[in-house]
Amino acid sequence: MNDTNDKQTDQVWDLIDREKKRDKMIRRISRVAWGATLVMLLVFLTFTLIDLSRQMDLYSKGIIPYASVLNAVVPFAVILGSLSLIIAILSTVGVFLRLRTTSLLEVQQRLANLEQMVLNNK
């Protein structure tokens, strides 16, 4: 009877260890993806600033209207806004899912510990 409980406790700990490994892998993938996203965003910002500089120069000479200067910034603003929205949505969902998963694993572990304590007291 005690061997069965030890096996169940070991299974719970194995499950927790697998989840920790999965979390580390997800964090690593996330860091690489965020790094690539930030690099691409900086490259696009550089191109936008170069274009904005040229547009401002043309505007200062009276060649183009101010609306053309604003049009140089709009694509970057749209991309930055979209990226911010995606981050907000994913982080909210991620936090909710992690809290739910952590709670379930904690409940399982506490139940296994209580079961172990009851069996040891008998």
mmCIF file with all atom_site columns, C-alpha atoms in Angstrom:
data_model
loop_
_atom_site.group_PDB
_atom_site.id
_atom_site.type_symbol
_atom_site.label_atom_id
_atom_site.label_alt_id
_atom_site.label_comp_id
_atom_site.label_asym_id
_atom_site.label_entity_id
_atom_site.label_seq_id
_atom_site.pdbx_PDB_ins_code
_atom_site.Cartn_x
_atom_site.Cartn_y
_atom_site.Cartn_z
_atom_site.occupancy
_atom_site.B_iso_or_equiv
_atom_site.pdbx_formal_charge
_atom_site.auth_seq_id
_atom_site.auth_comp_id
_atom_site.auth_asym_id
_atom_site.auth_atom_id
_atom_site.pdbx_PDB_model_num
ATOM 1   C CA . MET A 1 1   ? 0.000  0.000  0.000   1.00 0.00 ? 1   MET A CA 1
ATOM 2   C CA . ASN A 1 2   ? 2.842  2.378  0.826   1.00 0.00 ? 2   ASN A CA 1
ATOM 3   C CA . ASP A 1 3   ? 4.606  1.552  -2.454  1.00 0.00 ? 3   ASP A CA 1
ATOM 4   C CA . THR A 1 4   ? 1.518  2.652  -4.382  1.00 0.00 ? 4   THR A CA 1
ATOM 5   C CA . ASN A 1 5   ? 1.475  5.995  -2.596  1.00 0.00 ? 5   ASN A CA 1
ATOM 6   C CA . ASP A 1 6   ? 5.192  6.485  -3.198  1.00 0.00 ? 6   ASP A CA 1
ATOM 7   C CA . LYS A 1 7   ? 4.636  5.791  -6.904  1.00 0.00 ? 7   LYS A CA 1
ATOM 8   C CA . GLN A 1 8   ? 1.801  8.317  -7.018  1.00 0.00 ? 8   GLN A CA 1
ATOM 9   C CA . THR A 1 9   ? 3.931  10.915 -5.255  1.00 0.00 ? 9   THR A CA 1
ATOM 10  C CA . ASP A 1 10  ? 6.800  10.207 -7.656  1.00 0.00 ? 10  ASP A CA 1
ATOM 11  C CA . GLN A 1 11  ? 4.422  10.592 -10.593 1.00 0.00 ? 11  GLN A CA 1
ATOM 12  C CA . VAL A 1 12  ? 3.289  13.959 -9.272  1.00 0.00 ? 12  VAL A CA 1
ATOM 13  C CA . TRP A 1 13  ? 6.899  15.109 -8.855  1.00 0.00 ? 13  TRP A CA 1
ATOM 14  C CA . ASP A 1 14  ? 7.737  13.833 -12.343 1.00 0.00 ? 14  ASP A CA 1
ATOM 15  C CA . LEU A 1 15  ? 4.786  15.788 -13.707 1.00 0.00 ? 15  LEU A CA 1
ATOM 16  C CA . ILE A 1 16  ? 5.982  18.920 -11.914 1.00 0.00 ? 16  ILE A CA 1
ATOM 17  C CA . ASP A 1 17  ? 9.529  18.427 -13.250 1.00 0.00 ? 17  ASP A CA 1
ATOM 18  C CA . ARG A 1 18  ? 8.244  17.994 -16.805 1.00 0.00 ? 18  ARG A CA 1
ATOM 19  C CA . GLU A 1 19  ? 6.176  21.165 -16.474 1.00 0.00 ? 19  GLU A CA 1
ATOM 20  C CA . LYS A 1 20  ? 9.221  23.074 -15.219 1.00 0.00 ? 20  LYS A CA 1
ATOM 21  C CA . LYS A 1 21  ? 11.266 21.864 -18.205 1.00 0.00 ? 21  LYS A CA 1
ATOM 22  C CA . ARG A 1 22  ? 8.458  22.847 -20.559 1.00 0.00 ? 22  ARG A CA 1
ATOM 23  C CA . ASP A 1 23  ? 8.279  26.284 -18.916 1.00 0.00 ? 23  ASP A CA 1
ATOM 24  C CA . LYS A 1 24  ? 12.032 26.780 -19.394 1.00 0.00 ? 24  LYS A CA 1
ATOM 25  C CA . MET A 1 25  ? 11.795 25.830 -23.062 1.00 0.00 ? 25  MET A CA 1
ATOM 26  C CA . ILE A 1 26  ? 8.838  28.174 -23.596 1.00 0.00 ? 26  ILE A CA 1
ATOM 27  C CA . ARG A 1 27  ? 10.723 30.992 -21.863 1.00 0.00 ? 27  ARG A CA 1
ATOM 28  C CA . ARG A 1 28  ? 13.774 30.387 -24.060 1.00 0.00 ? 28  ARG A CA 1
ATOM 29  C CA . ILE A 1 29  ? 11.676 30.406 -27.245 1.00 0.00 ? 29  ILE A CA 1
ATOM 30  C CA . SER A 1 30  ? 9.895  33.514 -26.024 1.00 0.00 ? 30  SER A CA 1
ATOM 31  C CA . ARG A 1 31  ? 13.171 35.354 -25.395 1.00 0.00 ? 31  ARG A CA 1
ATOM 32  C CA . VAL A 1 32  ? 14.446 34.528 -28.881 1.00 0.00 ? 32  VAL A CA 1
ATOM 33  C CA . ALA A 1 33  ? 11.151 35.609 -30.464 1.00 0.00 ? 33  ALA A CA 1
ATOM 34  C CA . TRP A 1 34  ? 11.082 38.853 -28.487 1.00 0.00 ? 34  TRP A CA 1
ATOM 35  C CA . GLY A 1 35  ? 14.685 39.543 -29.415 1.00 0.00 ? 35  GLY A CA 1
ATOM 36  C CA . ALA A 1 36  ? 13.936 39.052 -33.101 1.00 0.00 ? 36  ALA A CA 1
ATOM 37  C CA . THR A 1 37  ? 10.810 41.198 -32.816 1.00 0.00 ? 37  THR A CA 1
ATOM 38  C CA . LEU A 1 38  ? 12.707 44.037 -31.161 1.00 0.00 ? 38  LEU A CA 1
ATOM 39  C CA . VAL A 1 39  ? 15.496 43.888 -33.741 1.00 0.00 ? 39  VAL A CA 1
ATOM 40  C CA . MET A 1 40  ? 12.974 44.043 -36.586 1.00 0.00 ? 40  MET A CA 1
ATOM 41  C CA . LEU A 1 41  ? 11.132 46.870 -34.858 1.00 0.00 ? 41  LEU A CA 1
ATOM 42  C CA . LEU A 1 42  ? 14.389 48.829 -34.500 1.00 0.00 ? 42  LEU A CA 1
ATOM 43  C CA . VAL A 1 43  ? 15.227 48.261 -38.177 1.00 0.00 ? 43  VAL A CA 1
ATOM 44  C CA . PHE A 1 44  ? 11.783 49.496 -39.191 1.00 0.00 ? 44  PHE A CA 1
ATOM 45  C CA . LEU A 1 45  ? 12.126 52.470 -36.825 1.00 0.00 ? 45  LEU A CA 1
ATOM 46  C CA . THR A 1 46  ? 15.443 53.340 -38.468 1.00 0.00 ? 46  THR A CA 1
ATOM 47  C CA . PHE A 1 47  ? 13.880 53.263 -41.928 1.00 0.00 ? 47  PHE A CA 1
ATOM 48  C CA . THR A 1 48  ? 10.956 55.331 -40.678 1.00 0.00 ? 48  THR A CA 1
ATOM 49  C CA . LEU A 1 49  ? 13.232 57.940 -39.106 1.00 0.00 ? 49  LEU A CA 1
ATOM 50  C CA . ILE A 1 50  ? 15.302 58.201 -42.294 1.00 0.00 ? 50  ILE A CA 1
ATOM 51  C CA . ASP A 1 51  ? 12.140 58.692 -44.339 1.00 0.00 ? 51  ASP A CA 1
ATOM 52  C CA . LEU A 1 52  ? 10.804 61.187 -41.779 1.00 0.00 ? 52  LEU A CA 1
ATOM 53  C CA . SER A 1 53  ? 14.049 63.139 -41.965 1.00 0.00 ? 53  SER A CA 1
ATOM 54  C CA . ARG A 1 54  ? 13.801 63.346 -45.760 1.00 0.00 ? 54  ARG A CA 1
ATOM 55  C CA . GLN A 1 55  ? 10.134 64.336 -45.562 1.00 0.00 ? 55  GLN A CA 1
ATOM 56  C CA . MET A 1 56  ? 10.902 67.070 -43.009 1.00 0.00 ? 56  MET A CA 1
ATOM 57  C CA . ASP A 1 57  ? 13.662 68.399 -45.239 1.00 0.00 ? 57  ASP A CA 1
ATOM 58  C CA . LEU A 1 58  ? 11.266 68.560 -48.205 1.00 0.00 ? 58  LEU A CA 1
ATOM 59  C CA . TYR A 1 59  ? 8.597  70.165 -46.007 1.00 0.00 ? 59  TYR A CA 1
ATOM 60  C CA . SER A 1 60  ? 11.030 72.806 -44.740 1.00 0.00 ? 60  SER A CA 1
ATOM 61  C CA . LYS A 1 61  ? 11.835 73.711 -48.359 1.00 0.00 ? 61  LYS A CA 1
ATOM 62  C CA . GLY A 1 62  ? 8.095  74.037 -49.124 1.00 0.00 ? 62  GLY A CA 1
ATOM 63  C CA . ILE A 1 63  ? 8.021  71.178 -51.626 1.00 0.00 ? 63  ILE A CA 1
ATOM 64  C CA . ILE A 1 64  ? 5.488  68.910 -49.853 1.00 0.00 ? 64  ILE A CA 1
ATOM 65  C CA . PRO A 1 65  ? 2.617  69.556 -47.408 1.00 0.00 ? 65  PRO A CA 1
ATOM 66  C CA . TYR A 1 66  ? 2.790  68.634 -43.713 1.00 0.00 ? 66  TYR A CA 1
ATOM 67  C CA . ALA A 1 67  ? 0.336  65.740 -44.271 1.00 0.00 ? 67  ALA A CA 1
ATOM 68  C CA . SER A 1 68  ? 3.043  63.963 -46.257 1.00 0.00 ? 68  SER A CA 1
ATOM 69  C CA . VAL A 1 69  ? 5.357  64.250 -43.266 1.00 0.00 ? 69  VAL A CA 1
ATOM 70  C CA . LEU A 1 70  ? 2.732  62.627 -41.031 1.00 0.00 ? 70  LEU A CA 1
ATOM 71  C CA . ASN A 1 71  ? 2.177  59.891 -43.605 1.00 0.00 ? 71  ASN A CA 1
ATOM 72  C CA . ALA A 1 72  ? 5.812  58.853 -43.140 1.00 0.00 ? 72  ALA A CA 1
ATOM 73  C CA . VAL A 1 73  ? 5.165  58.053 -39.467 1.00 0.00 ? 73  VAL A CA 1
ATOM 74  C CA . VAL A 1 74  ? 1.755  56.369 -39.750 1.00 0.00 ? 74  VAL A CA 1
ATOM 75  C CA . PRO A 1 75  ? 2.961  52.868 -40.793 1.00 0.00 ? 75  PRO A CA 1
ATOM 76  C CA . PHE A 1 76  ? 5.341  52.674 -37.825 1.00 0.00 ? 76  PHE A CA 1
ATOM 77  C CA . ALA A 1 77  ? 2.635  53.899 -35.448 1.00 0.00 ? 77  ALA A CA 1
ATOM 78  C CA . VAL A 1 78  ? 0.187  51.280 -36.767 1.00 0.00 ? 78  VAL A CA 1
ATOM 79  C CA . ILE A 1 79  ? 2.738  48.471 -36.397 1.00 0.00 ? 79  ILE A CA 1
ATOM 80  C CA . LEU A 1 80  ? 3.747  49.611 -32.907 1.00 0.00 ? 80  LEU A CA 1
ATOM 81  C CA . GLY A 1 81  ? 0.094  49.856 -31.848 1.00 0.00 ? 81  GLY A CA 1
ATOM 82  C CA . SER A 1 82  ? -0.706 46.420 -33.256 1.00 0.00 ? 82  SER A CA 1
ATOM 83  C CA . LEU A 1 83  ? 2.312  44.891 -31.547 1.00 0.00 ? 83  LEU A CA 1
ATOM 84  C CA . SER A 1 84  ? 1.296  46.484 -28.250 1.00 0.00 ? 84  SER A CA 1
ATOM 85  C CA . LEU A 1 85  ? -2.225 45.092 -28.588 1.00 0.00 ? 85  LEU A CA 1
ATOM 86  C CA . ILE A 1 86  ? -0.912 41.600 -29.345 1.00 0.00 ? 86  ILE A CA 1
ATOM 87  C CA . ILE A 1 87  ? 1.418  41.765 -26.341 1.00 0.00 ? 87  ILE A CA 1
ATOM 88  C CA . ALA A 1 88  ? -1.399 42.896 -24.070 1.00 0.00 ? 88  ALA A CA 1
ATOM 89  C CA . ILE A 1 89  ? -3.719 40.108 -25.213 1.00 0.00 ? 89  ILE A CA 1
ATOM 90  C CA . LEU A 1 90  ? -1.115 37.347 -25.054 1.00 0.00 ? 90  LEU A CA 1
ATOM 91  C CA . SER A 1 91  ? 0.242  38.408 -21.689 1.00 0.00 ? 91  SER A CA 1
ATOM 92  C CA . THR A 1 92  ? -3.257 38.554 -20.203 1.00 0.00 ? 92  THR A CA 1
ATOM 93  C CA . VAL A 1 93  ? -4.112 35.087 -21.515 1.00 0.00 ? 93  VAL A CA 1
ATOM 94  C CA . GLY A 1 94  ? -0.693 33.757 -20.458 1.00 0.00 ? 94  GLY A CA 1
ATOM 95  C CA . VAL A 1 95  ? -1.010 35.071 -16.917 1.00 0.00 ? 95  VAL A CA 1
ATOM 96  C CA . PHE A 1 96  ? -4.497 33.594 -16.596 1.00 0.00 ? 96  PHE A CA 1
ATOM 97  C CA . LEU A 1 97  ? -3.397 30.189 -17.902 1.00 0.00 ? 97  LEU A CA 1
ATOM 98  C CA . ARG A 1 98  ? -0.267 30.090 -15.727 1.00 0.00 ? 98  ARG A CA 1
ATOM 99  C CA . LEU A 1 99  ? -2.295 30.942 -12.630 1.00 0.00 ? 99  LEU A CA 1
ATOM 100 C CA . ARG A 1 100 ? -4.798 28.201 -13.408 1.00 0.00 ? 100 ARG A CA 1
ATOM 101 C CA . THR A 1 101 ? -2.072 25.622 -14.147 1.00 0.00 ? 101 THR A CA 1
ATOM 102 C CA . THR A 1 102 ? -0.052 26.529 -11.081 1.00 0.00 ? 102 THR A CA 1
ATOM 103 C CA . SER A 1 103 ? -3.137 26.271 -8.891  1.00 0.00 ? 103 SER A CA 1
ATOM 104 C CA . LEU A 1 104 ? -3.977 22.809 -10.206 1.00 0.00 ? 104 LEU A CA 1
ATOM 105 C CA . LEU A 1 105 ? -0.427 21.545 -9.707  1.00 0.00 ? 105 LEU A CA 1
ATOM 106 C CA . GLU A 1 106 ? -0.315 23.006 -6.197  1.00 0.00 ? 106 GLU A CA 1
ATOM 107 C CA . VAL A 1 107 ? -3.602 21.324 -5.327  1.00 0.00 ? 107 VAL A CA 1
ATOM 108 C CA . GLN A 1 108 ? -2.305 17.993 -6.624  1.00 0.00 ? 108 GLN A CA 1
ATOM 109 C CA . GLN A 1 109 ? 0.920  18.326 -4.679  1.00 0.00 ? 109 GLN A CA 1
ATOM 110 C CA . ARG A 1 110 ? -0.837 19.332 -1.464  1.00 0.00 ? 110 ARG A CA 1
ATOM 111 C CA . LEU A 1 111 ? -3.224 16.409 -1.779  1.00 0.00 ? 111 LEU A CA 1
ATOM 112 C CA . ALA A 1 112 ? -0.307 14.043 -2.315  1.00 0.00 ? 112 ALA A CA 1
ATOM 113 C CA . ASN A 1 113 ? 1.474  15.489 0.732   1.00 0.00 ? 113 ASN A CA 1
ATOM 114 C CA . LEU A 1 114 ? -1.668 15.177 2.878   1.00 0.00 ? 114 LEU A CA 1
ATOM 115 C CA . GLU A 1 115 ? -2.139 11.608 1.735   1.00 0.00 ? 115 GLU A CA 1
ATOM 116 C CA . GLN A 1 116 ? 1.462  10.836 2.596   1.00 0.00 ? 116 GLN A CA 1
ATOM 117 C CA . MET A 1 117 ? 1.063  12.387 6.069   1.00 0.00 ? 117 MET A CA 1
ATOM 118 C CA . VAL A 1 118 ? -2.116 10.386 6.745   1.00 0.00 ? 118 VAL A CA 1
ATOM 119 C CA . LEU A 1 119 ? -0.465 7.154  5.672   1.00 0.00 ? 119 LEU A CA 1
ATOM 120 C CA . ASN A 1 120 ? 2.618  7.845  7.778   1.00 0.00 ? 120 ASN A CA 1
ATOM 121 C CA . ASN A 1 121 ? 0.477  8.501  10.900  1.00 0.00 ? 121 ASN A CA 1
ATOM 122 C CA . LYS A 1 122 ? -1.364 5.172  10.637  1.00 0.00 ? 122 LYS A CA 1
#
